[in-house]
Short mmCIF file of C-alpha atoms and ligand atoms in Angstrom, two decimals:
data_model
loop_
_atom_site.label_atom_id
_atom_site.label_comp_id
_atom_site.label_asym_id
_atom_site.label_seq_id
_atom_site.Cartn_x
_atom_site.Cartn_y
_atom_site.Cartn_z
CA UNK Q 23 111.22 117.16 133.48
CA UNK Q 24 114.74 115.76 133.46
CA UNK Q 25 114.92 114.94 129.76
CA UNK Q 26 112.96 116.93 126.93
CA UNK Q 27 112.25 114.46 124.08
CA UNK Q 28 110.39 116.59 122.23
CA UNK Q 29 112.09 120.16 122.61
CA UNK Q 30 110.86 123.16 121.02
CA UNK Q 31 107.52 122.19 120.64
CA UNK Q 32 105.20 123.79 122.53
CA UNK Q 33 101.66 122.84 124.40
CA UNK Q 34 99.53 122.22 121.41
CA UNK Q 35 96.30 124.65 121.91
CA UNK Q 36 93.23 125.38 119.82
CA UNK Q 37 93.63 128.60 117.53
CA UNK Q 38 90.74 127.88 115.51
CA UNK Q 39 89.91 127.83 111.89
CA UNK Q 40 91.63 131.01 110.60
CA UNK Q 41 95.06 130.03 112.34
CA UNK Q 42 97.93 129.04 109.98
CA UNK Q 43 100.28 127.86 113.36
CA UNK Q 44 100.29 124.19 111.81
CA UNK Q 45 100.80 122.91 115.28
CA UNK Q 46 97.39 123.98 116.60
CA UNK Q 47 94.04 122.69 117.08
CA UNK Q 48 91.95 124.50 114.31
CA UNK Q 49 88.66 122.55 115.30
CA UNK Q 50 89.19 120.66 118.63
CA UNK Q 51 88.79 123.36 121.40
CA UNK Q 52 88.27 120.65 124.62
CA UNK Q 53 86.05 123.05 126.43
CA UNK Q 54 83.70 123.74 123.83
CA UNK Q 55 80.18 122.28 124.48
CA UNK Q 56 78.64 120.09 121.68
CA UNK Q 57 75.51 118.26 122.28
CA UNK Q 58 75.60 119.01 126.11
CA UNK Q 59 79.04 118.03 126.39
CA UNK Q 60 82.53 118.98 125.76
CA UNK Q 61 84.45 117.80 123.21
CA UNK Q 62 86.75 116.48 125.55
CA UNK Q 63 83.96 114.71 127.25
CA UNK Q 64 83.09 113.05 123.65
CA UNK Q 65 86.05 112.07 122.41
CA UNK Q 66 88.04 110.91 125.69
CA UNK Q 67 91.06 110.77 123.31
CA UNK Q 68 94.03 108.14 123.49
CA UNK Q 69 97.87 107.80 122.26
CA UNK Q 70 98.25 104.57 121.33
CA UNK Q 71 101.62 103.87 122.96
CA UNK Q 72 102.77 101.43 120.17
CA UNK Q 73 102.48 103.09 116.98
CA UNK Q 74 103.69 106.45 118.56
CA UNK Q 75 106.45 105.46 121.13
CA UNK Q 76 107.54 102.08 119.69
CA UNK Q 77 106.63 101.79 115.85
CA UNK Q 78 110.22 102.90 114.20
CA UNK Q 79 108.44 102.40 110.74
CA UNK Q 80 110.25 99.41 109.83
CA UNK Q 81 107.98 97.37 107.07
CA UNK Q 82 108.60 93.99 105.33
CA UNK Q 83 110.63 95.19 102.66
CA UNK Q 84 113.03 98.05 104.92
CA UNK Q 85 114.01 98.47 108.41
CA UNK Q 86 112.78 101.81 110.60
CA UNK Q 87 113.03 105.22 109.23
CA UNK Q 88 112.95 106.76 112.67
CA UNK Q 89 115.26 106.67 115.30
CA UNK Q 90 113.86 107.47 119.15
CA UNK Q 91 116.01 109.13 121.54
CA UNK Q 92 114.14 106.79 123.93
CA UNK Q 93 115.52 103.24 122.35
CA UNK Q 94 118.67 103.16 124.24
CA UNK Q 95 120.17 100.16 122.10
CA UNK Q 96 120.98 96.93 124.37
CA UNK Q 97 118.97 97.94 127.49
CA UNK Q 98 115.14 97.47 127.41
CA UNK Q 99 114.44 98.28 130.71
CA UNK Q 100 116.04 101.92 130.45
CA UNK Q 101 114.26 102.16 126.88
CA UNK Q 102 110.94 101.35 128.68
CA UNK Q 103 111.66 104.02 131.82
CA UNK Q 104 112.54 106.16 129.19
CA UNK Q 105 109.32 105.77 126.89
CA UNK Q 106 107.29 106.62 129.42
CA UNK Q 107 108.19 109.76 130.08
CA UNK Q 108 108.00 110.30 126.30
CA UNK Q 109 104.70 109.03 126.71
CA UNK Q 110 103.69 111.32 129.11
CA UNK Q 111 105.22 114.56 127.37
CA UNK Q 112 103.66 114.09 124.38
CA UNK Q 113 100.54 113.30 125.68
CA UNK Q 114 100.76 116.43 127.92
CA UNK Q 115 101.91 118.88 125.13
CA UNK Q 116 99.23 117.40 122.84
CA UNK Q 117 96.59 117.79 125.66
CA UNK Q 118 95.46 114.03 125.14
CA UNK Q 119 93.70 112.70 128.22
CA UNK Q 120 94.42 108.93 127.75
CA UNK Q 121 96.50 106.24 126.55
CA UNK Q 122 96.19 102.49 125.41
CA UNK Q 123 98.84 99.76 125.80
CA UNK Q 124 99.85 96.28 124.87
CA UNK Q 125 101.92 95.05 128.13
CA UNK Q 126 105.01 94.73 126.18
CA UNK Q 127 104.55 97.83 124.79
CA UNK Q 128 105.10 99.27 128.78
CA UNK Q 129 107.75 96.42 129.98
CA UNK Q 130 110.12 94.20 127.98
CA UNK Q 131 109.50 90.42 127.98
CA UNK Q 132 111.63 88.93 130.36
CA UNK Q 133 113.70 85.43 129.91
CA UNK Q 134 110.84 83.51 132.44
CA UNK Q 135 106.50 84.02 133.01
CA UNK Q 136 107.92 85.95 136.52
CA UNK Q 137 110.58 88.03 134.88
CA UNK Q 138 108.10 89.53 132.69
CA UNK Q 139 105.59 89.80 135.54
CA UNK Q 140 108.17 91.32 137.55
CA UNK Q 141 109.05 93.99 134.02
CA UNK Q 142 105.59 94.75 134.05
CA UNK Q 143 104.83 95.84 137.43
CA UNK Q 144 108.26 98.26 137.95
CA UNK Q 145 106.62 100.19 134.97
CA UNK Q 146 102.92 100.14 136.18
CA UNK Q 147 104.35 101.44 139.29
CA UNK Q 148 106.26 104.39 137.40
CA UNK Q 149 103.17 104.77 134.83
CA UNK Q 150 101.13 104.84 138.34
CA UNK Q 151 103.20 107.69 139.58
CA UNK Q 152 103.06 109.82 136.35
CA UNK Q 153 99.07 109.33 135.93
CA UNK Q 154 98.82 111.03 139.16
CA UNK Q 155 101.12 113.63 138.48
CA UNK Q 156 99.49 114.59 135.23
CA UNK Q 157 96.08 113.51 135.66
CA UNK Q 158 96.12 111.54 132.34
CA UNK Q 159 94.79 108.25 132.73
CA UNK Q 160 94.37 104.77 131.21
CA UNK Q 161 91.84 104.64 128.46
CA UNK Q 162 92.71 100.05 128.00
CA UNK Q 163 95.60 97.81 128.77
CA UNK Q 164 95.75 95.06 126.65
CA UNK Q 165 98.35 91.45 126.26
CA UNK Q 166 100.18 91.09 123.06
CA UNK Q 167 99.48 88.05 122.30
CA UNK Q 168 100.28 87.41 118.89
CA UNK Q 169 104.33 89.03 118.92
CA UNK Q 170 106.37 86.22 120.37
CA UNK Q 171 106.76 83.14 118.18
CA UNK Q 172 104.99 80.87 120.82
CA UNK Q 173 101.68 82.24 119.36
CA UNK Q 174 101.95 81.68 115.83
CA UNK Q 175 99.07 79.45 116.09
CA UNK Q 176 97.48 81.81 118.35
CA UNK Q 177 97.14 81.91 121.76
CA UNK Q 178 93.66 81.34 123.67
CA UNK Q 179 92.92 79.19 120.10
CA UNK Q 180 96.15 77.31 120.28
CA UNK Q 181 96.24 73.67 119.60
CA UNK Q 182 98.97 73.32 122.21
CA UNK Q 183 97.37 73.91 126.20
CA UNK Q 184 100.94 74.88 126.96
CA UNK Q 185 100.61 78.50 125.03
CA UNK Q 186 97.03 78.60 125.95
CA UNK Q 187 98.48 78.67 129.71
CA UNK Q 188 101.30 81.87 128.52
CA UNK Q 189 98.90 83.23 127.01
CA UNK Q 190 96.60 83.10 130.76
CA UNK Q 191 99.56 83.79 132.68
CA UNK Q 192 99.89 87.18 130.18
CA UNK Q 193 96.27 88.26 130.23
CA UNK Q 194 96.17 87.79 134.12
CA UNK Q 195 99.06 90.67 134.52
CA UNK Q 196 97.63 92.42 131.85
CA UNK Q 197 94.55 92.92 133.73
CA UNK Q 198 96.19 93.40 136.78
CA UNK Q 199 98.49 95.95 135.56
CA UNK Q 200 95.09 97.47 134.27
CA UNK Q 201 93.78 97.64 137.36
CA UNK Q 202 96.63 99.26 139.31
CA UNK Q 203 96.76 102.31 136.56
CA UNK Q 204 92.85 102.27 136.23
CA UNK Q 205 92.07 101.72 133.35
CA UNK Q 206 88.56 101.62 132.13
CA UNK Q 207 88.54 99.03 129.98
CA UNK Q 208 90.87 96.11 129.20
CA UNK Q 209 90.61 95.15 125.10
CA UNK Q 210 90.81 91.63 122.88
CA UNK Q 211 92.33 91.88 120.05
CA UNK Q 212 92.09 88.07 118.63
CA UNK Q 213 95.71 88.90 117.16
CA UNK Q 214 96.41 85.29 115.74
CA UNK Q 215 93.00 83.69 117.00
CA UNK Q 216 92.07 82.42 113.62
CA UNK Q 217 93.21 79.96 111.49
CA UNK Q 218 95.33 80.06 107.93
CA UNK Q 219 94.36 76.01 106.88
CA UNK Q 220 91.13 74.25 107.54
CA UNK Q 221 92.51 71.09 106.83
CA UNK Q 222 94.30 71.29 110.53
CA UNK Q 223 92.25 73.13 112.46
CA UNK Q 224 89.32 71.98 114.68
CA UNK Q 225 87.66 75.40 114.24
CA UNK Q 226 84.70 74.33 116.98
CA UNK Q 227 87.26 73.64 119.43
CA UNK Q 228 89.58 76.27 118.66
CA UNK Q 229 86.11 78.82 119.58
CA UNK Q 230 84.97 76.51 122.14
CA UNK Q 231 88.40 77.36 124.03
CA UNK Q 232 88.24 80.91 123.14
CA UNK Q 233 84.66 81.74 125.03
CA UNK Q 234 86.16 79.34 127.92
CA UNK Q 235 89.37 81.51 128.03
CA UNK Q 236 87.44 84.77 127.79
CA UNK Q 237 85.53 84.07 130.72
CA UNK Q 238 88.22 83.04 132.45
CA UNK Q 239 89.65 86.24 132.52
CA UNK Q 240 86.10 87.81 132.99
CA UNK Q 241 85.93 85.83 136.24
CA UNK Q 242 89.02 86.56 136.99
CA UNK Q 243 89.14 90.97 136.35
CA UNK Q 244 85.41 90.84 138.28
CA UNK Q 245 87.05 89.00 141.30
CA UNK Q 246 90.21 91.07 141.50
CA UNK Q 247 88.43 94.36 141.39
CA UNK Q 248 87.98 95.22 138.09
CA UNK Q 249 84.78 96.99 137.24
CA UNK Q 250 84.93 98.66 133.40
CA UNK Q 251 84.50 96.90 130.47
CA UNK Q 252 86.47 94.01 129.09
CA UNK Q 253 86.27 94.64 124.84
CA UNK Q 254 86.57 92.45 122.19
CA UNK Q 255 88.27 94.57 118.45
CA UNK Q 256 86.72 92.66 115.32
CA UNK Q 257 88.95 91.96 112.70
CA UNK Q 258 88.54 89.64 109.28
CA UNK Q 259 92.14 89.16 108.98
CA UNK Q 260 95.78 89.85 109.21
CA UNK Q 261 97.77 88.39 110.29
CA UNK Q 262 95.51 85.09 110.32
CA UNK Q 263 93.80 84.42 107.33
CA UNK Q 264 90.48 83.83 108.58
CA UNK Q 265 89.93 85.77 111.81
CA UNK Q 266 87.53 84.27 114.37
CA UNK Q 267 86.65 87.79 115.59
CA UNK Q 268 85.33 88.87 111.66
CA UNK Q 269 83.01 91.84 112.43
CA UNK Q 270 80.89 92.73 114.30
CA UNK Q 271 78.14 91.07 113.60
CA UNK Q 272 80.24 87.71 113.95
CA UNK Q 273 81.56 88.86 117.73
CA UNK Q 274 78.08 89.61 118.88
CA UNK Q 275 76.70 86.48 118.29
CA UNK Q 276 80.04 84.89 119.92
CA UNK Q 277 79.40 87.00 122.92
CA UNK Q 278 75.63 85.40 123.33
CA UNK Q 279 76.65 81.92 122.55
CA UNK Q 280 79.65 82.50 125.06
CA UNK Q 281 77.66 84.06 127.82
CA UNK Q 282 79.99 86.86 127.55
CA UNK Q 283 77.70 90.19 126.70
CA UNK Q 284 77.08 91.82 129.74
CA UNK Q 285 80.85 92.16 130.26
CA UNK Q 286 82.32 92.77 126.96
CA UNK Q 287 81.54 94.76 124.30
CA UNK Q 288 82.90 96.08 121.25
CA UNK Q 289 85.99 97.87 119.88
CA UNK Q 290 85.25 99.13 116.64
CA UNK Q 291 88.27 100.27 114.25
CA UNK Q 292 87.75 101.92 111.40
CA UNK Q 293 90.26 100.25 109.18
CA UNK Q 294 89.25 97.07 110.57
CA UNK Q 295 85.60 97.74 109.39
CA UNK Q 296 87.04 97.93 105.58
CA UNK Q 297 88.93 95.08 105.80
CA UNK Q 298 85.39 92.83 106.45
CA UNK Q 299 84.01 95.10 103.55
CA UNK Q 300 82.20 96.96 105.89
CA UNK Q 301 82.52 101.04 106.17
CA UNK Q 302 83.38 102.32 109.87
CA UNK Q 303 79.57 103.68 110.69
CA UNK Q 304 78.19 100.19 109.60
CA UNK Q 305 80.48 98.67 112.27
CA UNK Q 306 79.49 101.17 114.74
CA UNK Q 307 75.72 100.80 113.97
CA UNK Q 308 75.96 97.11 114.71
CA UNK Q 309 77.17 96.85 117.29
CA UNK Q 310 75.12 100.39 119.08
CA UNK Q 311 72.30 98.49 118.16
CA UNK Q 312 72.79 95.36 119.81
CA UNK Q 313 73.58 97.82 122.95
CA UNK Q 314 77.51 96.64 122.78
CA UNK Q 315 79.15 99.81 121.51
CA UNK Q 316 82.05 100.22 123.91
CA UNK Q 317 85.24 102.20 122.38
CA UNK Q 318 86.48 103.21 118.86
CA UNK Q 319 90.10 102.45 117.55
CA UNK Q 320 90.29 105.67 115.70
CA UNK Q 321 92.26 105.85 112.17
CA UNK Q 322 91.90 104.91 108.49
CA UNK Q 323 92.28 102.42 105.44
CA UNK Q 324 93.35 102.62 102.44
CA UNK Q 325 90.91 100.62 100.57
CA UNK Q 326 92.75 100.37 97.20
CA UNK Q 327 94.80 97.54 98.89
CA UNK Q 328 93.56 94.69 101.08
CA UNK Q 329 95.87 95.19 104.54
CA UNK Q 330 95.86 97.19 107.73
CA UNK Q 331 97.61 100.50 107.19
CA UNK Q 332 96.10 102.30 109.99
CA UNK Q 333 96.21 105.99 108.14
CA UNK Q 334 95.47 108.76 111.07
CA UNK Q 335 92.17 109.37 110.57
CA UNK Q 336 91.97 112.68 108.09
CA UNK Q 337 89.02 111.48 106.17
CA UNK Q 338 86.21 113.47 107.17
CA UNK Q 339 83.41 111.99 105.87
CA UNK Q 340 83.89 108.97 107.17
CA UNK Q 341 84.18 110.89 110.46
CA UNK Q 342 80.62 112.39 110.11
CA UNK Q 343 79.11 109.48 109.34
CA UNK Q 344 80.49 107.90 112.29
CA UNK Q 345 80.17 111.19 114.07
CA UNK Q 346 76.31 110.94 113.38
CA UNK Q 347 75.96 107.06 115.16
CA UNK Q 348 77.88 107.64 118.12
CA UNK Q 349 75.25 111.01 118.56
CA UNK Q 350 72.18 109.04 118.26
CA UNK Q 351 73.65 106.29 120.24
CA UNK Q 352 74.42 108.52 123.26
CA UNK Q 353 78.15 108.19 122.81
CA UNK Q 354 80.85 106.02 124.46
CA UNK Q 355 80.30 105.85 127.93
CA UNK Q 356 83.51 104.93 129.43
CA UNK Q 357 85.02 103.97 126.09
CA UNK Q 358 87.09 106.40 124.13
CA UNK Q 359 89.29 107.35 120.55
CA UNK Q 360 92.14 105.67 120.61
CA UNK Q 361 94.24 106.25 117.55
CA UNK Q 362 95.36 103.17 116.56
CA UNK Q 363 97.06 105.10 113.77
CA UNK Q 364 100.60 105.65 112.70
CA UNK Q 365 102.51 108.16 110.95
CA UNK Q 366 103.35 107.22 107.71
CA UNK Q 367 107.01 105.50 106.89
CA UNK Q 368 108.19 108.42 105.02
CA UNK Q 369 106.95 110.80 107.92
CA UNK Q 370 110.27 111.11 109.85
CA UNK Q 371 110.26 114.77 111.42
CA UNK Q 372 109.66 114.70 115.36
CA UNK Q 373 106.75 117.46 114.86
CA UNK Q 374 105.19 114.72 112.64
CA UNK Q 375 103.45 112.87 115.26
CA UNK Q 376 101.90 116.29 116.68
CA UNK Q 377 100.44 116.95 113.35
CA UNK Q 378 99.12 113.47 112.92
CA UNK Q 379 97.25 113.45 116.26
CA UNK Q 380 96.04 117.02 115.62
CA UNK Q 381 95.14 115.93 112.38
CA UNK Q 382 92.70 112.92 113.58
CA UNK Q 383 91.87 115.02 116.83
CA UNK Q 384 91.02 118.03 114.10
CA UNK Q 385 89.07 115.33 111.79
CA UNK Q 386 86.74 114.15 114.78
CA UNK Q 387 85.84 117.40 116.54
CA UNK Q 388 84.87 118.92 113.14
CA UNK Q 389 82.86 116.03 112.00
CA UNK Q 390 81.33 116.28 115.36
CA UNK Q 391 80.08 119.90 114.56
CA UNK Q 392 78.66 119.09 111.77
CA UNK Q 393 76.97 115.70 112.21
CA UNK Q 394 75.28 117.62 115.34
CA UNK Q 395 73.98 120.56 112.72
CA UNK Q 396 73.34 117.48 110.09
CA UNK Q 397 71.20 116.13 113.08
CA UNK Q 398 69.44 118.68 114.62
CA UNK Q 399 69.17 121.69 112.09
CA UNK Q 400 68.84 119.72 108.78
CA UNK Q 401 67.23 117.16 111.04
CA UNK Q 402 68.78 114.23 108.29
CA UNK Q 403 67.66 111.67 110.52
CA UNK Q 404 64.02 112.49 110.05
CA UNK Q 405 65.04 111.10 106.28
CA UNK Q 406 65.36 107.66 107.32
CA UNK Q 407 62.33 107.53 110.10
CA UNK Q 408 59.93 108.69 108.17
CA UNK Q 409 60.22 105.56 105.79
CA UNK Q 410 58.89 103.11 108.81
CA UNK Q 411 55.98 105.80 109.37
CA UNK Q 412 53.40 103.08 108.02
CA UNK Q 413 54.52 101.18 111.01
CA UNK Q 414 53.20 103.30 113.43
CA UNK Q 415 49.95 102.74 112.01
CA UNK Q 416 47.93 100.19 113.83
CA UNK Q 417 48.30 96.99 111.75
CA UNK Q 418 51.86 98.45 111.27
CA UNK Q 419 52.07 98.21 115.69
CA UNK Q 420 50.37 94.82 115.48
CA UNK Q 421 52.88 93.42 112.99
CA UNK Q 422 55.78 94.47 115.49
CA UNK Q 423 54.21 93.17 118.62
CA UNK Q 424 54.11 89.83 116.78
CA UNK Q 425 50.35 90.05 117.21
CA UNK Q 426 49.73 89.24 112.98
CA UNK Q 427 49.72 85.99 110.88
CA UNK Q 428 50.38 85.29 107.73
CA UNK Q 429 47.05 85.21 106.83
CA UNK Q 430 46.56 88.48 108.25
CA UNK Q 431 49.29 90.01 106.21
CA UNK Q 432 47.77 88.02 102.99
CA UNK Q 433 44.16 89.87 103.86
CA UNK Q 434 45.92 93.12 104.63
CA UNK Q 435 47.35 93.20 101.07
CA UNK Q 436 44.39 92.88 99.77
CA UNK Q 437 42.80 95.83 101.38
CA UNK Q 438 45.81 97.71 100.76
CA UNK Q 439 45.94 97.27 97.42
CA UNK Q 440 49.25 97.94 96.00
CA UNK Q 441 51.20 100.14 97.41
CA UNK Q 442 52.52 103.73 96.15
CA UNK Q 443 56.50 103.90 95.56
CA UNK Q 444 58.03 105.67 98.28
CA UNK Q 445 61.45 107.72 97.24
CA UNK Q 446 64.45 106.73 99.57
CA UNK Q 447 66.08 109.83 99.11
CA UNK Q 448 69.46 109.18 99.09
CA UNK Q 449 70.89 112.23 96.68
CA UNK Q 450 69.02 114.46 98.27
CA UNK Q 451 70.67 113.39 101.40
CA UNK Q 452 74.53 113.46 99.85
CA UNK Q 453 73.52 116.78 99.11
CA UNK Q 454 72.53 117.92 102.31
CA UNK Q 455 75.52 116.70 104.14
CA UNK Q 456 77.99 118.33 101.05
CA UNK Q 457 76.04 121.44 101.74
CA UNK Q 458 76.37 121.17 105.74
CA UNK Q 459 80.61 120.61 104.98
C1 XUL W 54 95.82 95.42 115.23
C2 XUL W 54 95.18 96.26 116.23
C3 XUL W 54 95.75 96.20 117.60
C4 XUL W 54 94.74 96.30 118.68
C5 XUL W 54 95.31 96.09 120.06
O1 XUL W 54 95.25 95.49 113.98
O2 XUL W 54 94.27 97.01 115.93
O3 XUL W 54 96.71 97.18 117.71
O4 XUL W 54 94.11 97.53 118.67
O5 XUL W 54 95.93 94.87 120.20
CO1 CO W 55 93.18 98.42 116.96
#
């Protein structure tokens, strides 16, 4: 390693619960087999490379708190060559196995469409070289396309074809640099594709050129090679005021109307999940249940205000409740945890950012423990099955196969008669899960 940017801290390793080394894993041990699989195997964690490498904690009201000894002031290339190997020592000392980027994140813009091309592909040749090296691979590559002042009004939802076509021109080296550093899925994030005034905005043409842009670049990742997933990240809002990609729920049914599902599927974030007045595992349940579940941006809201603050993700209930879907759904496949998260503005020691990711990384691999003992010792799933019993009855089986009228259900009532209260539970439930932290 030519240049140490993070000196004096060592490999981060697990030390377990009883440690008091602050800069070691107390519940994430990668090896350790949960489920019949290793925790490294669940999680497939990821360092968001902008919050950790390029977020200086600057906010509306204050410029950054942090200064990196990778920002070399008046040269972006250097400060990009630079990054990386930040990247890839932090990431290596923290024992992550994967990282996320936006392509300007990687490469500066450059003054032309071929100068950033050009930007792009020097660094996915060095990023290249240092995935092989390390072994540490690419979890998504992603376009910002909601930065540069082009795409104020969005970009694939533009009213103006000439950003529409940047914004093509972006996505298509986006997924190439994805391919080249193999990456197993390349993410949406409908940054600014929304709109702030209805009173301007042809909202059915402004979707209508979103599914024709998305598959697009479908066509385009399937015939250059690409074979992961593309992902779509729900948001309700911010920076748009109405976001097209609202939840879930709202991005599945895009997907079908668009012809999109068997490609894409979903990016849930946690923080994005509160902002649609959602909680994270209601996000997650949507979308395992229509089969899209693809990847988790990992982190955390505050919900006392209405914006994105993207916490690291300490709260740990909300991790076993997610913890608990992604176990019954069978996991992530090729997806991952990305934490989308950043330290806070006030956080300015270098050692920070360790803490933070072993926080999160801490947060998940406990909640996993327990949501496995909440699921197969104090078997709290049997909770919620056991209320649809009566439709594994026959007329119950009938009713599901579609094979019952109206009429039939009128008679059935009648034989019935009516029917004893059933207790949902829920308390006794809390409890259990209380008792089980
Ligand atoms: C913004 C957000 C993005 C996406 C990638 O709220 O979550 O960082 O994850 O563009
Ligand atoms: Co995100």
């Amino acid at each position: 390693m030519l240049t140490e940017f993070f000196p004096g801290i060592d490999p981060i390793r697990y030390e377990g619960p009883g440690s008091d080394n602050h800069l070691s894993f107390k519940y994430y041990d990668e090896d350790y087999i949960v489920a019949g699989k290793t925790m490294k195997e669940h999680f497939r964690f990821a360092m968001a490379y902008w919050h950790s490498l390029c977020n200086v904690g600057d906010d509306p009201f204050g410029k950054g708190t942090r200064k990196f000894p990778w920002d070399v002031p008046g040269d972006p290339m250097r400060s990009a060559e630079d990054r990386l190997e930040a990247a890839f020592e932090f990431m290596m000392k923290m024992g992550i196995p994967f990282y996320c980027f936006h392509d300007r994140d990687l490469a500066p813009e450059g003054a032309s469409v071929r100068e950033s091309e050009d930007n792009l592909k020097y660094m996915v040749e060095r990023a290249a070289r240092r995935e092989e090296e390390t072994g540490i691979k690419l979890l998504w590559g992603t376009a910002n396309l909601f930065s540069h002042p082009r795409y104020m009004n969005g970009a694939a939802t533009n009213p103006d074809f000439s950003v529409v076509c940047h914004a093509g021109a972006q996505v298509k080296a986006a997924i190439d640099a994805t391919i080249a550093l193999g990456g197993s899925n390349y993410v949406f994030w409908g940054g600014r594709e929304g709109y702030s005034f209805l009173l301007n905005t042809n909202m059915k043409k402004e979707l209508d050129h979103m599914g024709r842009f998305l598959q697009m670049a479908r066509d385009y990742g399937r015939q250059a090679g690409f074979t992961g997933t593309f992902l779509i990240e729900p948001k309700p809002m911010e920076p748009t005021l109405h976001q097209y990609d609202f939840d879930a729920a709202a991005v599945i049914g895009f997907l079908h109307k668009y012809g999109l599902e068997k490609d894409f599927k979903l990016n849930i974030e946690a923080n994005h999940a509160t902002l649609a007045n959602h909680s994270f595992a209601h996000e997650l349940r949507t979308a395992a249940d229509a089969g899209l579940l693809g990847s988790i941006d990992a982190n955390h809201g505050e919900t006392l205000n209405g914006w994105d603050t993207d916490n690291f993700p300490t709260n740990l209930y909300e991790a076993i409740e997610a913890m608990i879907v992604l176990l019954e759904a069978g996991g992530l496949g090729n997806g991952g945890f990305n934490f989308d998260a950043k330290v806070r503005r006030s956080s300015t020691d270098l050692e920070d950012l360790f803490i933070a990711h072993i926080a999160g990384m801490d947060t998940f691999a406990r909640a996993l423990l327990i949501a496995d003992k909440l699921i197969t010792k104090d078997r709290i799933t049997d909770f919620r099955d056991n209320r649809y019993l009566s439709f594994h009855e026959p007329a119950g089986q009938d009713f599901e196969a579609g094979k019952l009228t109206l009429e039939n259900l009128k008679d059935l009532a009648i034989e019935k008669g009516e029917p004893e209260l059933q207790s949902g539970k829920q308390e006794l439930i809390e409890s259990i899960i209380n008792n089980a932290i």
